[in-house]
PDB file of C-alpha atoms and ligand atoms in Angstrom:
ATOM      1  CA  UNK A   1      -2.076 -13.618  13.254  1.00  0.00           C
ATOM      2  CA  UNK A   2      -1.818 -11.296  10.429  1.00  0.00           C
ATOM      3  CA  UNK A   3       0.917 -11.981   8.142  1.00  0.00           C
ATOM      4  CA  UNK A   4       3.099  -9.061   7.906  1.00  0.00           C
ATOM      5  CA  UNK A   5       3.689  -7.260   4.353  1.00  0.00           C
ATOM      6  CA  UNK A   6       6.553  -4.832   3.147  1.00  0.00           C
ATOM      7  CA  UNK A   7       5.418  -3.383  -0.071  1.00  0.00           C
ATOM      8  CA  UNK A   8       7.421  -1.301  -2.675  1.00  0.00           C
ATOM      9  CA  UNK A   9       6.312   1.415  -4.933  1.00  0.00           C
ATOM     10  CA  UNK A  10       8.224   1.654  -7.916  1.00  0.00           C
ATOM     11  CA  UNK A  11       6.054   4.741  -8.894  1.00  0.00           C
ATOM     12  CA  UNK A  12       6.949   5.836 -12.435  1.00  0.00           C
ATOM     13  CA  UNK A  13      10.523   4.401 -12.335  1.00  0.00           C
ATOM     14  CA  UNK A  14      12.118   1.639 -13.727  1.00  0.00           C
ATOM     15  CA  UNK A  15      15.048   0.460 -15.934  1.00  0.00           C
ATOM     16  CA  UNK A  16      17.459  -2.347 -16.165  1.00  0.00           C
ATOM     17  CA  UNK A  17      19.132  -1.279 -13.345  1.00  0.00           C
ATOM     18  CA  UNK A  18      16.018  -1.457 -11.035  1.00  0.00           C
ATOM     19  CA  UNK A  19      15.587  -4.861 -11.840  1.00  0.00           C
ATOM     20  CA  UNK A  20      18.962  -5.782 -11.356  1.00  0.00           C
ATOM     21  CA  UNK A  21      18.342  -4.556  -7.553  1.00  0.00           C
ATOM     22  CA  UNK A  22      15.358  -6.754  -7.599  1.00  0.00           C
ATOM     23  CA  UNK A  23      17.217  -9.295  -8.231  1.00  0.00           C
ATOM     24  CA  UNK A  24      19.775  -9.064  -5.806  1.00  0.00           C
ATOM     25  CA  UNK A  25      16.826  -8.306  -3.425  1.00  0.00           C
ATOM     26  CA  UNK A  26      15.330 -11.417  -4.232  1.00  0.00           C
ATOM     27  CA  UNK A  27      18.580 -13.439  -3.284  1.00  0.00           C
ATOM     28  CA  UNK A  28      18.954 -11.506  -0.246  1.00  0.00           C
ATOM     29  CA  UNK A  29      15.303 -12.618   1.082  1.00  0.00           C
ATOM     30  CA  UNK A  30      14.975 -15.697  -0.261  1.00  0.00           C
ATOM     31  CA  UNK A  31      12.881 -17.290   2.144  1.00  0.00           C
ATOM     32  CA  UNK A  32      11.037 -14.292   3.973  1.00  0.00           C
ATOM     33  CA  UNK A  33       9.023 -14.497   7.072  1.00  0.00           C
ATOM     34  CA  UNK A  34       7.060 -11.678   6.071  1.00  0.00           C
ATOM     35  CA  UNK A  35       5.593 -10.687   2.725  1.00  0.00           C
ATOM     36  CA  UNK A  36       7.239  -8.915   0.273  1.00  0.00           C
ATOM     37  CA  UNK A  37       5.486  -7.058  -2.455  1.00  0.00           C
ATOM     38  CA  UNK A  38       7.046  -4.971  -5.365  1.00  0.00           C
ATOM     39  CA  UNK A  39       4.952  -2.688  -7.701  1.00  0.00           C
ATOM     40  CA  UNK A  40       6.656  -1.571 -11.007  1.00  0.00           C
ATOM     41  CA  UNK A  41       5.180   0.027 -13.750  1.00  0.00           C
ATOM     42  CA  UNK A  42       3.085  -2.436 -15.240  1.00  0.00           C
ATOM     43  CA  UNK A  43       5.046  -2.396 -18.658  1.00  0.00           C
ATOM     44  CA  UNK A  44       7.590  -4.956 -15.991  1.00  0.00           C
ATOM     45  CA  UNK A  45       5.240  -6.534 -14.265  1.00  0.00           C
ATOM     46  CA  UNK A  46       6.557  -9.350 -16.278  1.00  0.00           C
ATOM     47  CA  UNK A  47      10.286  -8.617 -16.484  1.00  0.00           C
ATOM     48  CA  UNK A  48      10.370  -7.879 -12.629  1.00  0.00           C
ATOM     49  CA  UNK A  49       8.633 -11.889 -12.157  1.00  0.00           C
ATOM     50  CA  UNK A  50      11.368 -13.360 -14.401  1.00  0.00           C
ATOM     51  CA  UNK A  51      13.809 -11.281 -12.357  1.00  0.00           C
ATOM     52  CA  UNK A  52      12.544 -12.345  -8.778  1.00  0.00           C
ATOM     53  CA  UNK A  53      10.435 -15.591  -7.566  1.00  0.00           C
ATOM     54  CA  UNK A  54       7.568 -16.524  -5.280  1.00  0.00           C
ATOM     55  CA  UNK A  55       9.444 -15.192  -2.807  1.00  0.00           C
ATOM     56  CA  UNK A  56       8.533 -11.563  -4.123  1.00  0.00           C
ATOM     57  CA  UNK A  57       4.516 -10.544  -5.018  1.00  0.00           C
ATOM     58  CA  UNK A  58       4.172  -8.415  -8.035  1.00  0.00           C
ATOM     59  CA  UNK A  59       1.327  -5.676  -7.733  1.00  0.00           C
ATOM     60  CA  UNK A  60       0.299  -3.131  -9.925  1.00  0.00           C
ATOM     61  CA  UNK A  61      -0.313   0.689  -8.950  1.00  0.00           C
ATOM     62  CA  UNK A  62      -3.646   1.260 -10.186  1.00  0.00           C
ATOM     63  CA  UNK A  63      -5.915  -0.683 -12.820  1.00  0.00           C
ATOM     64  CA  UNK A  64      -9.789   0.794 -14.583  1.00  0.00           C
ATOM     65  CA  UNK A  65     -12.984  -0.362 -12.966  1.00  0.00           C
ATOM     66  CA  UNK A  66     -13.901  -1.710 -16.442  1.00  0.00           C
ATOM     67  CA  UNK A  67     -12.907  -5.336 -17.181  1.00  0.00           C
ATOM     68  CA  UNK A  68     -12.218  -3.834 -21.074  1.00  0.00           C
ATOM     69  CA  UNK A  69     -13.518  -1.479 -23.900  1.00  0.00           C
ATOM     70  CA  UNK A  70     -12.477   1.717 -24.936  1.00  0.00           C
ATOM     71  CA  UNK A  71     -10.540   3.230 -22.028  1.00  0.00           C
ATOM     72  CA  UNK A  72      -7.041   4.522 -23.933  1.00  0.00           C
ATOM     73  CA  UNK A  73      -3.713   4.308 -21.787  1.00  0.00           C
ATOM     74  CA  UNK A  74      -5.786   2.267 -19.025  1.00  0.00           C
ATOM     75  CA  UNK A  75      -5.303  -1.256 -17.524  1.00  0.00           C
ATOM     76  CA  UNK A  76      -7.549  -3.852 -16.418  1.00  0.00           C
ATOM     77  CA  UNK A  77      -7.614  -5.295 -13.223  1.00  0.00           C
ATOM     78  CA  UNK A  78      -7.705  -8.833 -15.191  1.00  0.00           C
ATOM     79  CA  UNK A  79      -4.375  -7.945 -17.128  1.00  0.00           C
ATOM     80  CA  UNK A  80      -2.350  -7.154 -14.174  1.00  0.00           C
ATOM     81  CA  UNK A  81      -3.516 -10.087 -12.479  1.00  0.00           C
ATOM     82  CA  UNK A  82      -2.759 -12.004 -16.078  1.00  0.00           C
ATOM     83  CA  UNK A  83       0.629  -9.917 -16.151  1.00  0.00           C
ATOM     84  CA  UNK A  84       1.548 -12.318 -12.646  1.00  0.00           C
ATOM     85  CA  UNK A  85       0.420  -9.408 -10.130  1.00  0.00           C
ATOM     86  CA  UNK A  86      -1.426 -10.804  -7.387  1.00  0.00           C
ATOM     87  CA  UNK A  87      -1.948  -7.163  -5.680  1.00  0.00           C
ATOM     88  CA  UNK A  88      -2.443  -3.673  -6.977  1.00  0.00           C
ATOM     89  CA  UNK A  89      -2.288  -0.099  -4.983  1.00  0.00           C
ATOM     90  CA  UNK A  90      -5.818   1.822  -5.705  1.00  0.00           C
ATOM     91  CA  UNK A  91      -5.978   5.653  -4.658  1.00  0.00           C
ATOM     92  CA  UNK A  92      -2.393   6.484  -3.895  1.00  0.00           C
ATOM     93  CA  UNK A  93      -2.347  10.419  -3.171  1.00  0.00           C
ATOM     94  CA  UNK A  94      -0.327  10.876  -6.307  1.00  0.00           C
ATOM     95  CA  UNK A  95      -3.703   9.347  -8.397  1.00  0.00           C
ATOM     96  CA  UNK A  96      -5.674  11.273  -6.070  1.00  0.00           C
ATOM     97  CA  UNK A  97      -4.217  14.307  -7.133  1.00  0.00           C
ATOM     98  CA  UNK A  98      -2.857  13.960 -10.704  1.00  0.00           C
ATOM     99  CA  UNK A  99      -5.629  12.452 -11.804  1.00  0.00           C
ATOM    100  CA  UNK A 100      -8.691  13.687  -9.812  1.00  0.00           C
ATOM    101  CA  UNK A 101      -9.595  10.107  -8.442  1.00  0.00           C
ATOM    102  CA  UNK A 102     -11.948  10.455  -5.748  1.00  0.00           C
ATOM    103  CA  UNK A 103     -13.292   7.698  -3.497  1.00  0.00           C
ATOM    104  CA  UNK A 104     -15.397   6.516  -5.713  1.00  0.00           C
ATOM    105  CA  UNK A 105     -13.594   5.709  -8.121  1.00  0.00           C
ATOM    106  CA  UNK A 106     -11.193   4.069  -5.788  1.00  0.00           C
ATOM    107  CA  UNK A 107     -14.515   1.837  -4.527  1.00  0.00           C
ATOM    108  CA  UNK A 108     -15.496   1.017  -8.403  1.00  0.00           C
ATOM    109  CA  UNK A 109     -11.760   0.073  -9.448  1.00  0.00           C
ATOM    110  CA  UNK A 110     -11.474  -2.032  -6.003  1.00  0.00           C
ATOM    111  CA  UNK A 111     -14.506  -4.191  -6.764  1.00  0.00           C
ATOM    112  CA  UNK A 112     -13.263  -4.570 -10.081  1.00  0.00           C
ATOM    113  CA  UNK A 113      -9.794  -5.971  -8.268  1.00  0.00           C
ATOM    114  CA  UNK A 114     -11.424  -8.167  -5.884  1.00  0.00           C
ATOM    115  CA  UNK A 115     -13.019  -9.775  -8.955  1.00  0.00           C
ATOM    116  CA  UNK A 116     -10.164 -10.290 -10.657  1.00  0.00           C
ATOM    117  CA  UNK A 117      -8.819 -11.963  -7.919  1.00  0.00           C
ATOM    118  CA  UNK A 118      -6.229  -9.383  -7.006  1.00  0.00           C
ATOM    119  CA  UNK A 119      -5.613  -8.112  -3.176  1.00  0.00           C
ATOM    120  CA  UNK A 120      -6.325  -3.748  -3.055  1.00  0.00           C
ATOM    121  CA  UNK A 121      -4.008  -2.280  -1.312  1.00  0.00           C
ATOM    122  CA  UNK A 122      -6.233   1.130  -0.698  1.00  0.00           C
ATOM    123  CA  UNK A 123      -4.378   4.288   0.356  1.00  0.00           C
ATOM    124  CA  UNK A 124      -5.612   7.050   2.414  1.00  0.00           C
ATOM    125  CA  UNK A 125      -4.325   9.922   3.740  1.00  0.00           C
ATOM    126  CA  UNK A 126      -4.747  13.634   5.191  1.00  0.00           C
ATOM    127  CA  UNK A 127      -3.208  16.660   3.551  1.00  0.00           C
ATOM    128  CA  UNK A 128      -0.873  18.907   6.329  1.00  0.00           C
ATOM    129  CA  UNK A 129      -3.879  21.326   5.748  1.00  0.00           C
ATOM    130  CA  UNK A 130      -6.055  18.569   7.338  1.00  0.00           C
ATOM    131  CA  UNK A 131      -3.870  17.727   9.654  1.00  0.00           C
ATOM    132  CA  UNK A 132      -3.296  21.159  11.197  1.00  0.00           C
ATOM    133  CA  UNK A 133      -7.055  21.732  11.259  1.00  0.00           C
ATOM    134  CA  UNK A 134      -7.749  18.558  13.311  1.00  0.00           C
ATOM    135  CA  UNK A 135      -9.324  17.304  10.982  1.00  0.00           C
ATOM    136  CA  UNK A 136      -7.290  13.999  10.427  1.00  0.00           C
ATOM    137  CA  UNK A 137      -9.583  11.229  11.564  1.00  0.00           C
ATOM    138  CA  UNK A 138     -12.538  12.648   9.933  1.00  0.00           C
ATOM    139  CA  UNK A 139     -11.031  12.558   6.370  1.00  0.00           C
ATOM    140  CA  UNK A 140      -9.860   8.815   7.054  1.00  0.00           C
ATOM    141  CA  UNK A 141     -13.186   8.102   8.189  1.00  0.00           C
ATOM    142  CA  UNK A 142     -14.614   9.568   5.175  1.00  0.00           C
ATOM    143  CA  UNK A 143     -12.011   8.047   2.933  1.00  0.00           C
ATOM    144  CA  UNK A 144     -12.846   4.538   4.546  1.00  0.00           C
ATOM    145  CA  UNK A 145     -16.351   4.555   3.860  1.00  0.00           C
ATOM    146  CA  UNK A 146     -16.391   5.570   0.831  1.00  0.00           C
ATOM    147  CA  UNK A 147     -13.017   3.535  -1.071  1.00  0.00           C
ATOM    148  CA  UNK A 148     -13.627   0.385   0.550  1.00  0.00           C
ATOM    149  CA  UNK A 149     -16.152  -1.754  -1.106  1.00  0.00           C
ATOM    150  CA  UNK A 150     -18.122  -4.256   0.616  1.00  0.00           C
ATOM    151  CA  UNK A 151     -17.624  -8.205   1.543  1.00  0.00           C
ATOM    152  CA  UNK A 152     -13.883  -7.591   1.215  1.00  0.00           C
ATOM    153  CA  UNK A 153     -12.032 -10.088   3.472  1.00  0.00           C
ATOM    154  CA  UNK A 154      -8.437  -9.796   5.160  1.00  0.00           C
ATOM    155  CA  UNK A 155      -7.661 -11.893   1.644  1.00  0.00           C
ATOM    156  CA  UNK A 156      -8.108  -9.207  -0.838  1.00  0.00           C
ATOM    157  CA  UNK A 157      -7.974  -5.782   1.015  1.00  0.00           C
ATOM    158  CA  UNK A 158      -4.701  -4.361   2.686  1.00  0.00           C
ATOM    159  CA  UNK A 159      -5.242  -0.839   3.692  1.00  0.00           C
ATOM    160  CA  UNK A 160      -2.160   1.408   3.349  1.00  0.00           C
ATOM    161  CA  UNK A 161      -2.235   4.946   5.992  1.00  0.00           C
ATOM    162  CA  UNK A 162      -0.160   7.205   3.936  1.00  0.00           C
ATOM    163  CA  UNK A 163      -0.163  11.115   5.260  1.00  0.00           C
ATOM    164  CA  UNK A 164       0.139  13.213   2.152  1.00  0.00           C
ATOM    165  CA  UNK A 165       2.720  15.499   3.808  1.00  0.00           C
ATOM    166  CA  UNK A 166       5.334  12.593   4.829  1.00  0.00           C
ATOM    167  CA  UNK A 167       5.036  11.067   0.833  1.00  0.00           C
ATOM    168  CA  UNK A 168       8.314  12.140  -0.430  1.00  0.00           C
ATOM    169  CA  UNK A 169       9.272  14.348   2.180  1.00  0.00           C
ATOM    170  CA  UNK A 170      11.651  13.090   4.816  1.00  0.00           C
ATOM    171  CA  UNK A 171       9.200  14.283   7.299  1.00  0.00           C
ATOM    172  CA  UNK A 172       7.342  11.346   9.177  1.00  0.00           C
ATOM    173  CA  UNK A 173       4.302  11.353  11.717  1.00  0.00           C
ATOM    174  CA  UNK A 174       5.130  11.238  15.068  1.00  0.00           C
ATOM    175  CA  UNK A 175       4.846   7.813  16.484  1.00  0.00           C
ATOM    176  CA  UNK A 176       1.640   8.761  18.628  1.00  0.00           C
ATOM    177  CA  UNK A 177      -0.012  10.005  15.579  1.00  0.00           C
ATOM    178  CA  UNK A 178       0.787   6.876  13.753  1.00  0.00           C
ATOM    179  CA  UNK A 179      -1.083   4.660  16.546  1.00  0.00           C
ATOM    180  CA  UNK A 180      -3.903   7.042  16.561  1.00  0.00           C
ATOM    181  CA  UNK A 181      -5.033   6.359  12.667  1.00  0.00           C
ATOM    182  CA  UNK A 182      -3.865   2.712  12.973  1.00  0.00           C
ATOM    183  CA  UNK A 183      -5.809   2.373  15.639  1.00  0.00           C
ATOM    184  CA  UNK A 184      -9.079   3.846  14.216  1.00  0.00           C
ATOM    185  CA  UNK A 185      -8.726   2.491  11.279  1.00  0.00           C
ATOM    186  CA  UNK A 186      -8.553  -1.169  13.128  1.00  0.00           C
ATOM    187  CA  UNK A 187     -11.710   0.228  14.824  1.00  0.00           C
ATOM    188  CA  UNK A 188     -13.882   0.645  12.171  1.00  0.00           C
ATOM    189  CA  UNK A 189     -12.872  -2.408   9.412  1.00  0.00           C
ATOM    190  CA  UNK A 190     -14.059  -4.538  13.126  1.00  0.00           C
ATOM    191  CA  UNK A 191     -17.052  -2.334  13.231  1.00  0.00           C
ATOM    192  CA  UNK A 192     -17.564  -2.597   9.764  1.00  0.00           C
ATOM    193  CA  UNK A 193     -16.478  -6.178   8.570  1.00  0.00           C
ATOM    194  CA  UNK A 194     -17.118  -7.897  12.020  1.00  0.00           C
ATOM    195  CA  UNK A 195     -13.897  -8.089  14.579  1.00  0.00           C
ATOM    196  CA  UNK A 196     -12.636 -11.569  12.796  1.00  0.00           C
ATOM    197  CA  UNK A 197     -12.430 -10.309   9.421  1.00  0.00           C
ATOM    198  CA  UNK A 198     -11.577  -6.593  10.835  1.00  0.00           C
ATOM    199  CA  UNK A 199      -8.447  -8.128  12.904  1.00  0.00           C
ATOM    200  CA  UNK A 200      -7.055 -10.088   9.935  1.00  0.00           C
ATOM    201  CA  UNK A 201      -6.822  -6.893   7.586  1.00  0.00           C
ATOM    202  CA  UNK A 202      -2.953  -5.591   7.526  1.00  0.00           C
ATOM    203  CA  UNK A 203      -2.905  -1.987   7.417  1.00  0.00           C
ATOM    204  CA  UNK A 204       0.771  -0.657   6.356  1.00  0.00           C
ATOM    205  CA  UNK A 205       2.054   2.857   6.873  1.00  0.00           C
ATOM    206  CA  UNK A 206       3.458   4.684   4.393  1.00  0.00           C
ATOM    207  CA  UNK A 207       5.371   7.868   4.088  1.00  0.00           C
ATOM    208  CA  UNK A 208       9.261   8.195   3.967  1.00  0.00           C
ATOM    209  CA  UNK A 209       9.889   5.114   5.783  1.00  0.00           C
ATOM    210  CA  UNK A 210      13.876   4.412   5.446  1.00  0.00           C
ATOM    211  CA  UNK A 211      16.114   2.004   7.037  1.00  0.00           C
ATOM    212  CA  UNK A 212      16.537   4.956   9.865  1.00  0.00           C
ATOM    213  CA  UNK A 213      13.221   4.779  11.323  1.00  0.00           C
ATOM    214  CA  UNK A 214      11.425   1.506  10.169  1.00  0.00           C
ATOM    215  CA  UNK A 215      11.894  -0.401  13.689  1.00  0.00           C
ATOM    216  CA  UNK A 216      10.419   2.000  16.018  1.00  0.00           C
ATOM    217  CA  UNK A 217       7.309   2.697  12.956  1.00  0.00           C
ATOM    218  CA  UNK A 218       6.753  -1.160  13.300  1.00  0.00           C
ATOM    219  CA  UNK A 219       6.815  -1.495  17.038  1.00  0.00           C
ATOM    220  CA  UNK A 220       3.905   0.755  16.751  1.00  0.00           C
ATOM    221  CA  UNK A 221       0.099  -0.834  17.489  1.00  0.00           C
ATOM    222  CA  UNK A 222      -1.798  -1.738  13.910  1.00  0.00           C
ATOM    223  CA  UNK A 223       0.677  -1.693  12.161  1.00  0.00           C
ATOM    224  CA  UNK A 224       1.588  -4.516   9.813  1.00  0.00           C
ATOM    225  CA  UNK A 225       4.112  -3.363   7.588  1.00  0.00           C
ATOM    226  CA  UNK A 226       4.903  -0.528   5.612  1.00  0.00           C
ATOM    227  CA  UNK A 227       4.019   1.421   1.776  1.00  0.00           C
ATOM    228  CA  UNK A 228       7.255   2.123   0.659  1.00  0.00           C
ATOM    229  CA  UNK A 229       8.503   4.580  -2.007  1.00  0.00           C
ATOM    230  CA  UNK A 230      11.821   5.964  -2.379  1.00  0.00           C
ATOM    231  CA  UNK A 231      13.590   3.995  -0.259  1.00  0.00           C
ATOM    232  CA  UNK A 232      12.318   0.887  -2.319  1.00  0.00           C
ATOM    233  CA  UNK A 233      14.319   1.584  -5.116  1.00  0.00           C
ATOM    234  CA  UNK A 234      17.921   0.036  -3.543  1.00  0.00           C
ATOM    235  CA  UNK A 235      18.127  -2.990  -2.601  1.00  0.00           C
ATOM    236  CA  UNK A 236      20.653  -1.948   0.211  1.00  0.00           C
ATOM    237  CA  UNK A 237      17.708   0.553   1.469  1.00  0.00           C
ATOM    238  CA  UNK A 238      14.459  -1.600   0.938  1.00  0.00           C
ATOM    239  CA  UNK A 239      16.620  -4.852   2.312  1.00  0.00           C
ATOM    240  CA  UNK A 240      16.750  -3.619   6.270  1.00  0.00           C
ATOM    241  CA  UNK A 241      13.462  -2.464   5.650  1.00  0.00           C
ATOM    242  CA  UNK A 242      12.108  -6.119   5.351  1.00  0.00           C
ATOM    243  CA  UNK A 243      14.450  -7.428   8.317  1.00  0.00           C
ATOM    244  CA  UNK A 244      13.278  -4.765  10.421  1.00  0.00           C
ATOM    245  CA  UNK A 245       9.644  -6.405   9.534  1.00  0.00           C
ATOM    246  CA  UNK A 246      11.111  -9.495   9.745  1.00  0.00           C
ATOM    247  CA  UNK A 247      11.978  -8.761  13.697  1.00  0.00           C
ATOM    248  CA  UNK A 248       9.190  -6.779  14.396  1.00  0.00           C
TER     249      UNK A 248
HETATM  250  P1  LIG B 301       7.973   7.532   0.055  1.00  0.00           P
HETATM  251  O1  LIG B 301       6.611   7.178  -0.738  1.00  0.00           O
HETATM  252  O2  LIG B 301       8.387   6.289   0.784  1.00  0.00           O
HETATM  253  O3  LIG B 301       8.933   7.924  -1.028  1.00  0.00           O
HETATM  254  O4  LIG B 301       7.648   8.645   0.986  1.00  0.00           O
HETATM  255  C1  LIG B 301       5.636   6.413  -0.104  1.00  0.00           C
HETATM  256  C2  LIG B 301       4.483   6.187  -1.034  1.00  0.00           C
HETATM  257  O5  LIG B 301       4.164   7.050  -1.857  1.00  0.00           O
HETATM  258  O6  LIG B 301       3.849   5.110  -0.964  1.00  0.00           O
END
């Protein structure tokens, strides 16, 4: 059975006040039957730990491929995981696009998580573009193959379906279209990392998922939790979130 995950995306916000609602977060859930992930900038990776407790994961959002050296404004895999992060999200669409990361560079800075001992939660998505031009499954086949290193186990990879259209926008895939990539993309990591390890790898969806429409998104086939941005900011938004998980 694959342990189910709820993961937030703190993306480049965070103040007092956002660890104050991880806080009360952390007292609402404090014994979850599902697992519960939050990823702040890394500056409060250790803040957001003194704030919470093992009952919440701490992630990062992206670390280098290098283990050190002369990389300004980066992070290594090895200080997030030193910073208490056990996870950290690799090629988000927002990296992807701001800063030109391509799939391999989402490979090179995943095998440099894995070593660190950290579990890569890797993103993938289609643009509308590619979705009107039926070209959906394609590009996630693509993206798979090339972002996902080798000998990864349903340990240390988590793989996170996020359409680039629904990020941000309010507007969501229709369920069928949510099963579809789920699906494949439970397909190939069998094909690819043999149907044991293939079955135990979560794969979330991501893209506005609110209180609203959480419970018919997890009812849906593959999928094992959820990416969650905006609505992870509030504890009174990203708390039904979990229970919905929680009764999936
Ligand atoms: P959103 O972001 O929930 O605000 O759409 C999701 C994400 O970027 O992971």
């Amino acid at each position: 059975m694959r342990r189910k995950l709820a993961a937030g995306n703190w993306k480049m916000n965070g103040n007092a006040a956002l660890l104050a609602e991880a806080k009360a977060l952390s007292t609402a859930h404090p014994n979850p039957s599902v697992d519960v992930l939050l990823c702040p900038p890394a500056t409060l990776l250790g803040q957001l730990g003194d704030n919470t407790g093992a009952n919440i994961a701490t992630g990062g959002q992206d670390c280098h491929a290098q283990e050190n050296g002369a990389h300004t404004g980066d992070i290594a895999a090895t200080m997030l995981r030193d910073a208490g992060a056990s996870y950290v999200i690799l090629g988000h669409s927002e990296r992807r696009q701001d800063h030109g990361e391509s799939d391999k560079d989402v490979h090179a800075k995943a095998q440099a998580a894995t070593n660190a001992g950290l579990c890569a939660v890797i993103c993938l998505g289609e643009s509308l573009q590619e979705r009107e031009g039926g070209k959906t499954l394609s590009i996630i086949a693509n993206q798979l193959a090339g972002s996902i290193p080798d000998g990864l186990t349903s340990d240390n990879l988590v793989v996170a379906y996020e359409p680039i259209w629904a990020i941000g926008t309010g507007m969501v895939p229709s369920l069928e279209q949510i099963r579809e990539v789920h699906d494949f993309i439970r397909t190939y990591l069998q094909k690819r990392f043999g149907v044991g390890a293939g079955n135990g790898m979560r794969i979330l969806y991501g893209g506005s998922v609110k209180p609203s429409n959480a419970t018919e998104i997890f009812a849906v086939s593959n999928v094992d939790g959820a990416l969650v941005g905006g609505a992870c900011l509030k504890s009174a938004d990203f708390s039904p979130i979990i229970s919905a998980l929680e009764q999936a």
